[in-house]
Short mmCIF file of C-alpha atoms in Angstrom, two decimals:
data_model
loop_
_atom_site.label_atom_id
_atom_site.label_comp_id
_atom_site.label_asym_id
_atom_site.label_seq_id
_atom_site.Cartn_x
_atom_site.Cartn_y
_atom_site.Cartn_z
CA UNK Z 13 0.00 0.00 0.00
CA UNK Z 14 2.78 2.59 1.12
CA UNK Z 15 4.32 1.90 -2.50
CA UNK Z 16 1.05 2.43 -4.23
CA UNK Z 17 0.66 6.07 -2.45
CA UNK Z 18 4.21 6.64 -3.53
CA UNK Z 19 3.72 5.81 -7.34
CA UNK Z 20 0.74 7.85 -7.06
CA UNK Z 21 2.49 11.17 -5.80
CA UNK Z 22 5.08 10.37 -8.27
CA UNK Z 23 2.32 10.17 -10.72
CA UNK Z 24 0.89 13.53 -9.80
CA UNK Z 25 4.22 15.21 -9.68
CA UNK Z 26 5.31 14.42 -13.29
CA UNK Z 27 0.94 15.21 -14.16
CA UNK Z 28 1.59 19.07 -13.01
CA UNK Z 29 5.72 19.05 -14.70
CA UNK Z 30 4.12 18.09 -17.91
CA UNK Z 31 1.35 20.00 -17.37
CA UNK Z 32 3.47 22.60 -16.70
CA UNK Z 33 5.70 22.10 -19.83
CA UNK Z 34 2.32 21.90 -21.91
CA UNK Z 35 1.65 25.32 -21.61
CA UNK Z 36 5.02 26.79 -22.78
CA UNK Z 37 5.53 24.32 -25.40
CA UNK Z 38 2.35 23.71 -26.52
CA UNK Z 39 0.97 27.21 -27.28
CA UNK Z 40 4.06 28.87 -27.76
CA UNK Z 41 6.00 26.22 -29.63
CA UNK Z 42 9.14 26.79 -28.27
CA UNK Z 43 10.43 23.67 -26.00
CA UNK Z 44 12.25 25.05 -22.50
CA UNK Z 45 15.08 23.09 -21.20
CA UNK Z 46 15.09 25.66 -18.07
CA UNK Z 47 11.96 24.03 -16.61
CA UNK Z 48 13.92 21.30 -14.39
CA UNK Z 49 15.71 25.20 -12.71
CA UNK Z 50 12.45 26.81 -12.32
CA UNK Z 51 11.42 22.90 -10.13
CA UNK Z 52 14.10 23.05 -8.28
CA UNK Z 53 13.72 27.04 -7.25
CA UNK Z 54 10.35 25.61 -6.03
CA UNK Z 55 11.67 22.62 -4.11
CA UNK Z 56 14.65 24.87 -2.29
CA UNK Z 57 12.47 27.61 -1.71
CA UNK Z 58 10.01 25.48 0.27
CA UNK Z 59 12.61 23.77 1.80
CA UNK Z 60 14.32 26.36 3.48
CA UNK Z 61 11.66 28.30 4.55
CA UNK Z 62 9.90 25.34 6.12
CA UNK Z 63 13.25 24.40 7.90
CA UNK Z 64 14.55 27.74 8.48
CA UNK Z 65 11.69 29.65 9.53
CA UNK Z 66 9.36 26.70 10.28
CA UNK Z 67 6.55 28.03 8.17
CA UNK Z 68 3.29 25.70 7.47
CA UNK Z 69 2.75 24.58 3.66
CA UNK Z 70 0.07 26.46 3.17
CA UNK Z 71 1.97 29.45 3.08
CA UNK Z 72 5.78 28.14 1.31
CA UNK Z 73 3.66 26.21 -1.37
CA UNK Z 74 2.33 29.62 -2.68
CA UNK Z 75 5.64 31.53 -1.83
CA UNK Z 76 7.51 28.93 -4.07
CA UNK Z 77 5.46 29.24 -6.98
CA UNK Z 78 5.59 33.32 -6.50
CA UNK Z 79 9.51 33.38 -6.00
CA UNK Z 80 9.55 31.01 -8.89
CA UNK Z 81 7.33 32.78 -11.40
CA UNK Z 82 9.25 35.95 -10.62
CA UNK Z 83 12.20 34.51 -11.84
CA UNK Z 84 11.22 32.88 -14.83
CA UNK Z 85 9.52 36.32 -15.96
CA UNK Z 86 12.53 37.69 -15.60
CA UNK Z 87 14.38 35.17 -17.41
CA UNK Z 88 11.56 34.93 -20.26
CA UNK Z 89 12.41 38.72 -21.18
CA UNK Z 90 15.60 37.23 -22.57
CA UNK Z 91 14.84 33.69 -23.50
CA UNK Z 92 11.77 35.57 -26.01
CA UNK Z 93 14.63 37.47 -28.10
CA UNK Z 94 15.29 33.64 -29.88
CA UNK Z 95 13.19 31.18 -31.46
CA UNK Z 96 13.92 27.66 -32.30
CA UNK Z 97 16.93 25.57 -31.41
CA UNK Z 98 18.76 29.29 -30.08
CA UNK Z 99 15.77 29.05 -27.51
CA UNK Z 100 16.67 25.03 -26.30
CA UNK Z 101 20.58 26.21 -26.30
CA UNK Z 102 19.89 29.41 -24.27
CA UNK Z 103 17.48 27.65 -21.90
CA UNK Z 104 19.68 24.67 -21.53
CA UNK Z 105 22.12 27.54 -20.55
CA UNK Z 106 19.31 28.96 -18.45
CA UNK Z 107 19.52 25.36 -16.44
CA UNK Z 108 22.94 25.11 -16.22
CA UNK Z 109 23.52 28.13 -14.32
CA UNK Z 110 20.39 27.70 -12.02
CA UNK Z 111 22.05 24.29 -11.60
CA UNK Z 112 25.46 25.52 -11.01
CA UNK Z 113 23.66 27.99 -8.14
CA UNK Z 114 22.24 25.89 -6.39
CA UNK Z 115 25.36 23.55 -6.23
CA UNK Z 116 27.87 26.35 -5.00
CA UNK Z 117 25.19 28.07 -2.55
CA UNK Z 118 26.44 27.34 1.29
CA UNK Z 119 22.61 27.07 2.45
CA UNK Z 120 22.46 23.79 3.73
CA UNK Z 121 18.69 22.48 3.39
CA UNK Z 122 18.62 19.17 5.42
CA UNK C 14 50.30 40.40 -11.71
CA UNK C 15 53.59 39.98 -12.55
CA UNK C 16 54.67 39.53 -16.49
CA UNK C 17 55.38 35.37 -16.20
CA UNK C 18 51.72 34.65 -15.14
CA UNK C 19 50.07 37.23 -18.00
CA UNK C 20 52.05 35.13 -20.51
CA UNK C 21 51.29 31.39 -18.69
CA UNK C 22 47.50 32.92 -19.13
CA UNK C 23 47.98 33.83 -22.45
CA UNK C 24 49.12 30.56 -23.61
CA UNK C 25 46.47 28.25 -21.67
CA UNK C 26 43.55 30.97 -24.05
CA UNK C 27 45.47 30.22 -26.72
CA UNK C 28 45.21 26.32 -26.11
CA UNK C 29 41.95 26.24 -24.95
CA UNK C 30 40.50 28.72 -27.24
CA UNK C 31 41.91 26.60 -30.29
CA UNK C 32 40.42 23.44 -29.34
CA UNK C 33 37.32 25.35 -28.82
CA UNK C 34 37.63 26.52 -32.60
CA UNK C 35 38.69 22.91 -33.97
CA UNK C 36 35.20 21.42 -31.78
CA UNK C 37 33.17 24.79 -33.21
CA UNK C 38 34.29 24.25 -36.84
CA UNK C 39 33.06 20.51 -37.06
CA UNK C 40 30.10 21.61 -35.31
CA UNK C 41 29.32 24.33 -37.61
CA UNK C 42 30.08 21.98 -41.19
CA UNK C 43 27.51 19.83 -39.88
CA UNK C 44 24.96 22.63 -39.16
CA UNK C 45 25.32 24.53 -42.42
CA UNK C 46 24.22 21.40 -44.33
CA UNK C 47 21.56 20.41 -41.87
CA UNK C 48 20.31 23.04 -40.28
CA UNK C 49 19.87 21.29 -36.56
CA UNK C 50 21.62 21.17 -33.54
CA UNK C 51 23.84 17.57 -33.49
CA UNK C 52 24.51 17.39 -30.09
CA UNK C 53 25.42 13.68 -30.20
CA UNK C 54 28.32 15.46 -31.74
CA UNK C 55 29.69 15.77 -27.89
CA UNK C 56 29.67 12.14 -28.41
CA UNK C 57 32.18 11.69 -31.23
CA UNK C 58 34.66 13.93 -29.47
CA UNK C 59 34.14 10.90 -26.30
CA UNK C 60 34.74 8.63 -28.21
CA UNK C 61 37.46 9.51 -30.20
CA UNK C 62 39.29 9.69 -27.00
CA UNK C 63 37.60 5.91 -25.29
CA UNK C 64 38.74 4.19 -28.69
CA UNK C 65 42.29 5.44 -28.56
CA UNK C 66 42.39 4.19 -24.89
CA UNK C 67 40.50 0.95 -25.84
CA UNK C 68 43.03 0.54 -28.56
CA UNK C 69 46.49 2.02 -27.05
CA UNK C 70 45.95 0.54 -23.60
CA UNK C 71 43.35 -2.60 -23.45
CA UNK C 72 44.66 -4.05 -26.91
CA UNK C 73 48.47 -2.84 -26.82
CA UNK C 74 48.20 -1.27 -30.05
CA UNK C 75 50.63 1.54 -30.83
CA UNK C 76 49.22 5.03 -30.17
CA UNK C 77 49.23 6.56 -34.23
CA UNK C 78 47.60 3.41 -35.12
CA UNK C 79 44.77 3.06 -32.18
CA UNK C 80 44.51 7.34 -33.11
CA UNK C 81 43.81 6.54 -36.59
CA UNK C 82 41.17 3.49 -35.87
CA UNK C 83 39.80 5.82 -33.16
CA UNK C 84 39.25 8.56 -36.04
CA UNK C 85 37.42 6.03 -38.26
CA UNK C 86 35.51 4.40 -35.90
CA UNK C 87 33.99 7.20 -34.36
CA UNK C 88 33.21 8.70 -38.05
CA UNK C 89 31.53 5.71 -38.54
CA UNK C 90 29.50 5.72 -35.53
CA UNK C 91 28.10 9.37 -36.60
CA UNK C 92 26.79 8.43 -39.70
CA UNK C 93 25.42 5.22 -38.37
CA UNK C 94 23.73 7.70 -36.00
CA UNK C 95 22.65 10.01 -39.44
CA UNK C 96 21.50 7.04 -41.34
CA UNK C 97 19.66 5.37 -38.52
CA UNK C 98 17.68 8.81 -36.53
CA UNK C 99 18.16 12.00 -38.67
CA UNK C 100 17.76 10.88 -42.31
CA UNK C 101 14.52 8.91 -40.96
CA UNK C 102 13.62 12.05 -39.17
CA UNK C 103 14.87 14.14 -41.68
CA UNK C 104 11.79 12.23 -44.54
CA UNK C 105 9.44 12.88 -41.63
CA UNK C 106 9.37 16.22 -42.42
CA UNK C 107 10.06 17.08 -38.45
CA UNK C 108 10.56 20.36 -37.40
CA UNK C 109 14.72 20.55 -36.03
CA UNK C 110 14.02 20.96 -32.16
CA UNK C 111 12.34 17.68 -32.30
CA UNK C 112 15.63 16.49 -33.89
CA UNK C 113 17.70 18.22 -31.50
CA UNK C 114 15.87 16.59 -28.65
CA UNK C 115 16.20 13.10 -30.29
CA UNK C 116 19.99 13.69 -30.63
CA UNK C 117 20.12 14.64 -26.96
CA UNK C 118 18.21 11.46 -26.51
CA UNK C 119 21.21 9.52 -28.90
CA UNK C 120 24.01 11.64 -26.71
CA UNK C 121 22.21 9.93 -23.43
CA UNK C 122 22.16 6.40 -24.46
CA UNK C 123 25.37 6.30 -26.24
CA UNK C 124 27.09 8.19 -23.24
CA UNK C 125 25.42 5.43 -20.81
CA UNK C 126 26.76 2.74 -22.96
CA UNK C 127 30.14 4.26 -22.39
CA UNK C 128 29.95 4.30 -19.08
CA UNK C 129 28.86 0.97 -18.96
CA UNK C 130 31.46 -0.65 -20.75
CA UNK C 131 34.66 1.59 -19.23
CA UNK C 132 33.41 2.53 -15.71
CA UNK C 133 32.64 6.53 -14.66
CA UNK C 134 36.18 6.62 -13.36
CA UNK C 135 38.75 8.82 -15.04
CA UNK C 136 40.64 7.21 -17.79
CA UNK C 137 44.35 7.81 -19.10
CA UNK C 138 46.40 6.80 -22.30
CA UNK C 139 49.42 8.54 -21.29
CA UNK C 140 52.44 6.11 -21.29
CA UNK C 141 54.97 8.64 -21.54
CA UNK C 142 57.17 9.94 -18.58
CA UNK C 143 54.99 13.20 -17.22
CA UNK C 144 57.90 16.15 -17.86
CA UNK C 145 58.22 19.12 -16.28
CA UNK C 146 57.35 21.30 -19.53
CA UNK C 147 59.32 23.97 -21.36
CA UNK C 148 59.67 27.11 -19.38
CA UNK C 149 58.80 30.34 -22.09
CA UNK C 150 59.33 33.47 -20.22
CA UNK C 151 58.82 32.08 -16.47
CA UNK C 152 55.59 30.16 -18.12
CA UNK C 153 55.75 26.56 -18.71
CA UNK C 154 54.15 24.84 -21.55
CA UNK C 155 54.23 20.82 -21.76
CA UNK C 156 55.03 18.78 -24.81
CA UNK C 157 51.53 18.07 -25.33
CA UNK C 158 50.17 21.58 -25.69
CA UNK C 159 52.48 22.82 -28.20
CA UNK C 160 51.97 19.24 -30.31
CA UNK C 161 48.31 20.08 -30.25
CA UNK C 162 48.58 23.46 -30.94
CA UNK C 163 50.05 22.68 -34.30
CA UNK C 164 48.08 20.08 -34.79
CA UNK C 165 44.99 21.97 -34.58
CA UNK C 166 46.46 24.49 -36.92
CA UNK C 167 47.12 22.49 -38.99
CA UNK C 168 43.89 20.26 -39.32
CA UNK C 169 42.16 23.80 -39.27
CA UNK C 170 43.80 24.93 -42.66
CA UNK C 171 43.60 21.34 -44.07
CA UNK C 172 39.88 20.95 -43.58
CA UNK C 173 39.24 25.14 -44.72
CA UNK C 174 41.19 24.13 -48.27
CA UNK C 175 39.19 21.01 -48.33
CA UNK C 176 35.70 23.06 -47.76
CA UNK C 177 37.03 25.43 -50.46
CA UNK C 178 38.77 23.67 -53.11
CA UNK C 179 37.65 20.37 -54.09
CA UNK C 180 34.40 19.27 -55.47
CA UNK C 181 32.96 17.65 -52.30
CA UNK C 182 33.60 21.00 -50.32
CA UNK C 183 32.08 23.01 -53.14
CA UNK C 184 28.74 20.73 -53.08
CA UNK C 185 28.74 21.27 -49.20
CA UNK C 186 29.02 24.59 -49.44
CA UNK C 187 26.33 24.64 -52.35
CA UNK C 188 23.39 22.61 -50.18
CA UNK C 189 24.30 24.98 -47.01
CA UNK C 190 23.41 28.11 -48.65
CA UNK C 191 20.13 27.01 -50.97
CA UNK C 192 18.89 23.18 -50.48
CA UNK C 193 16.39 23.76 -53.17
CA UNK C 194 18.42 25.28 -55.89
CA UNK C 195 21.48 22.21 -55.21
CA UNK C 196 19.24 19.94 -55.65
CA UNK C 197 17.88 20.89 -59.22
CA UNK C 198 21.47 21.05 -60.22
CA UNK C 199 21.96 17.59 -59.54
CA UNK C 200 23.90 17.94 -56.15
CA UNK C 201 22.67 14.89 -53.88
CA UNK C 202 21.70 16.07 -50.20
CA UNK C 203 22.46 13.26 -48.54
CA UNK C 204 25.34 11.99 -50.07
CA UNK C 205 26.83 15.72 -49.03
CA UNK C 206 25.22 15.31 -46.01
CA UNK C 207 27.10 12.43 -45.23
CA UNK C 208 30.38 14.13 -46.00
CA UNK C 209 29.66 16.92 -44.06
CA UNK C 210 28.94 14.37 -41.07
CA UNK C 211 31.93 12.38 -42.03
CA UNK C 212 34.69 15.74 -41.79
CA UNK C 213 32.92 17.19 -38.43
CA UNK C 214 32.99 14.02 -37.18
CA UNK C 215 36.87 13.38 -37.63
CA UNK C 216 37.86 16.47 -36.66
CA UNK C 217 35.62 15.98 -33.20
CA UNK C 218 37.39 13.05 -32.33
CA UNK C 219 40.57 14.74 -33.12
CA UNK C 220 39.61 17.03 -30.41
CA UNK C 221 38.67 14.52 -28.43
CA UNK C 222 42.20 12.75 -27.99
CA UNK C 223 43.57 16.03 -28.04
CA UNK C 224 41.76 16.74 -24.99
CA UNK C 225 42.27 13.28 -23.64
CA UNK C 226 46.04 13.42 -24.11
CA UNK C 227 46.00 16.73 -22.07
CA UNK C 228 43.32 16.71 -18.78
CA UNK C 229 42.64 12.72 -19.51
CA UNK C 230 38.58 11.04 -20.15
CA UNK C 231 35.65 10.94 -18.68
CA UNK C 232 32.60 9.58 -20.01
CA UNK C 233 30.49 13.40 -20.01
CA UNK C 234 33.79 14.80 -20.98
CA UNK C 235 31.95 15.71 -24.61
CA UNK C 236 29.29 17.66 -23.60
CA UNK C 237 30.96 20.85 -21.87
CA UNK C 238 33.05 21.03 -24.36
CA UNK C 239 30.68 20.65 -27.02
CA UNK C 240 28.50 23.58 -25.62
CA UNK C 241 31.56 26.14 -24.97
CA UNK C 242 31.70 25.44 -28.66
CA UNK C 243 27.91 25.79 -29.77
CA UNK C 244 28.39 29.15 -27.54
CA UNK C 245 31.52 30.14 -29.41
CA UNK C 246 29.67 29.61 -32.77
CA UNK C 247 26.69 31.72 -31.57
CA UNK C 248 28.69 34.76 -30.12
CA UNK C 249 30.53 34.43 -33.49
CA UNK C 250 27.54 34.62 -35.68
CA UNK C 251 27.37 32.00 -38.51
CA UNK C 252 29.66 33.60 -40.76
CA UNK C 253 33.36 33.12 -41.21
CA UNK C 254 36.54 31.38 -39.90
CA UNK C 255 37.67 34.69 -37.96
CA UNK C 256 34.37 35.27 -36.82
CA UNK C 257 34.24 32.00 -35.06
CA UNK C 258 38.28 32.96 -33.75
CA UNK C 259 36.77 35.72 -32.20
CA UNK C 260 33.98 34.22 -30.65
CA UNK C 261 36.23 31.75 -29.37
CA UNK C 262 38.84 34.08 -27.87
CA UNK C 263 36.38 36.05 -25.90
CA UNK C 264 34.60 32.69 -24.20
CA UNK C 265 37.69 31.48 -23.21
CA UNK C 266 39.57 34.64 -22.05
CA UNK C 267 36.46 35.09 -19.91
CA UNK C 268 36.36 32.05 -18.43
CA UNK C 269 39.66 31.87 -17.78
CA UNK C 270 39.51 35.44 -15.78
CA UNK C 271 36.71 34.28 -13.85
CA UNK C 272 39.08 31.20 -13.17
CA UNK C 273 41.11 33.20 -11.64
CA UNK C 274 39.15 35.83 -9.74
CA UNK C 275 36.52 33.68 -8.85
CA UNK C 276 36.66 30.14 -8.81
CA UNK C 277 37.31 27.39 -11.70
CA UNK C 278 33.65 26.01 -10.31
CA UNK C 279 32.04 28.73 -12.36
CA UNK C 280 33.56 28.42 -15.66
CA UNK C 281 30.17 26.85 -16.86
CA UNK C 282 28.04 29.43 -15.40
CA UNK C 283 30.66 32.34 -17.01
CA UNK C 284 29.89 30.52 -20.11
CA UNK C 285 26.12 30.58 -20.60
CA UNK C 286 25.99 34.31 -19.05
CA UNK C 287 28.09 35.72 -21.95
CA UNK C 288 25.56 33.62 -24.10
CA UNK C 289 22.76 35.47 -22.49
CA UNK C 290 24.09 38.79 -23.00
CA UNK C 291 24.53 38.53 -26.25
CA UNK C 292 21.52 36.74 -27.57
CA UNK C 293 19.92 39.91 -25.59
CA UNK C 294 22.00 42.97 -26.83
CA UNK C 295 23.43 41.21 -30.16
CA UNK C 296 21.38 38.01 -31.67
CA UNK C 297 23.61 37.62 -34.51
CA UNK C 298 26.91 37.44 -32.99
CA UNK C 299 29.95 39.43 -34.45
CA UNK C 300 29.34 38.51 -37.95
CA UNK C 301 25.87 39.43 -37.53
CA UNK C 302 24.81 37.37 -40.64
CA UNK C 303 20.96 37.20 -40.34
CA UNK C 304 19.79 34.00 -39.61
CA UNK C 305 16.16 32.49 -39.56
CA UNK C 306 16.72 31.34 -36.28
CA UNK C 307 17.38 34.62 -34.59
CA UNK C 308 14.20 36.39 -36.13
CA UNK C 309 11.36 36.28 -34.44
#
């Protein structure tokens, strides 16, 4: 039972990713790489505030998908100025350095 | 900073940027004929390096021979990769960011089947003694750096007389610019195709054992690379040789500085934030040929 709930959450995770994903690529065309950057900004965000400051969900789950919007608005005003595969290179980039931040931050989460 | 280190810098740009030129160039004689992103190409330049050490060390072959079956083989792996996925693809009439994602998908498995047949662990074909280097000014430069510095010079002019000379070159050039117009003159696409693959893919894995005979293999040793080189080609522009020179300079000469002043941790990062600022402020690189891709 316990590995049944798991799969399920698992199942609903990747639903809202690709949900998620569906909306860039499939009404703008243009396929993000950065998306797995803007999921983790979620993940750390809630993460340290809940440890950190010892807030309840209810309030890091909508902080988390604030903090993260704000950055990927920020980063779409770039990412718009391409189209095609210059748009999956410069995301990809995107990723990288989002990846490369999180790595090299001292903030220890757990 | 005293006048030793400025020319010990100097001379690890002018290494790194030139590999980054010989990895750009392949990269961009494949593109001009196909128009996607091959990033499997990050592949070719692994294993041009994992068949010289299969060869050199696991077989006891001597190292110009294992180099030279290390060339082939890995050409031959691209275009069983182009024959296989992108023609196929290619007929589909799919648009290229779906290819570019399948040849990510191709980079994956192929850099997975590396791994499991050598191990993640760092690899070496170095049988010489390790020397102390020649010392240039109170800078040192090994044996290995100034061998692939002319090597990559030389490789560099062979392949530009090759793209401008002969017949082969001329068709490639030909189905880059106008696919339509080649073709009605009796030019074969994918015969050309296939030579494009077959150059960028030897000169790859010449960069690849290049590499390997300098900082040694690992099996996602390709992919950095291969991106400081699609980044190169971008700041460049599409356009010519000294475009993609100066493209090259400026990536590396920036990454080494923030080496140096910051940590060699955020080479990467250095990397992709030049790319950012200019895809914002200048789209089309130095050259700034207009491409299709660039418009919006």
């Amino acid at each position: 039972m316990e590995y049944v709930l798991h799969l399920l959450v698992i199942i609903s995770i990747y639903t809202i990713l690709s949900q998620s994903l569906c909306i860039v690529a499939g009404y703008s065309g243009q396929l993000s790489l950065a998306h797995a950057g803007f999921y983790g900004i979620g993940a750390y965000t809630t993460a340290l505030f809940s440890t950190n400051y010892g807030g309840s969900v209810s309030i890091t789950l909508p902080l988390a998908m604030l903090l993260s919007g704000i950055i990927a608005f920020v980063i779409s005003k770039i990412a718009v100025k391409t189209v095609g595969d210059y748009f999956i290179i410069l995301t990809l980039g995107i990723q990288v350095v989002i990846y490369l931040l999180f790595q090299m931050s001292k903030c220890s989460v757990f | 900073m005293d006048i030793s280190f400025l020319i010990q810098i100097i001379l690890n740009i002018a290494h790194s940027s030139l590999i980054i030129i010989l990895i750009s160039y392949s990269f961009q004689v494949i593109y001009k004929t196909t128009k996607f992103f091959h990033i499997s190409h990050g592949i070719t330049i692994t294993f041009g390096a994992y068949f010289t050490y299969l060869f050199s060390v696991e077989l006891g072959l001597g190292l110009p021979v294992s180099m030279a079956l290390a060339i082939i083989l890995s050409t031959v792996q691209s275009l069983i990769v182009f024959s296989l996925i992108y023609r196929y693809l290619k007929d589909l009439k799919t648009s290229n960011w779906l290819i570019l994602i399948a040849s990510l998908g191709v980079y994956v498995v192929l850099q997975n089947l590396i791994s499991l047949l050598f191990g993640d662990d760092t690899k070496s074909f170095r049988t010489w003694k390790v020397k102390e280097g020649y010392e240039v000014g109170g800078a040192y430069v090994t044996d290995v750096q100034l061998i692939s510095i002319f090597v990559i010079v030389v490789l560099l002019i062979l392949s530009h007389c090759f793209i401008e000379k002969t017949i082969i070159g001329k068709q490639i050039k030909a189905v880059s610019s106008n696919l339509s117009l080649s073709s009605l003159l009796g030019i074969s696409a994918n015969n050309t195709t296939k030579y494009s693959f077959a150059i960028g893919s030897a000169l790859a894995s010449c960069a690849g054992i290049l590499i390997a005979a300098e900082t040694d293999m690992t099996p996602t040793m390709g992919f950095n690379w291969l991106l400081y080189a699609v980044v190169a080609m971008i700041i460049g522009g599409m356009g010519k040789m000294r475009y993609l020179i100066l493209g090259a300079l400026l990536l590396t000469t920036a990454q080494h500085l923030s080496a140096y002043y910051l940590d060699s941790k955020w080479m990467n990062a250095t990397a992709y934030i030049i790319l950012c600022v200019f895809l914002y402020f200048k789209p089309y690189g130095f050259s700034g040929n207009k491409l299709k891709k660039a418009e919006l």
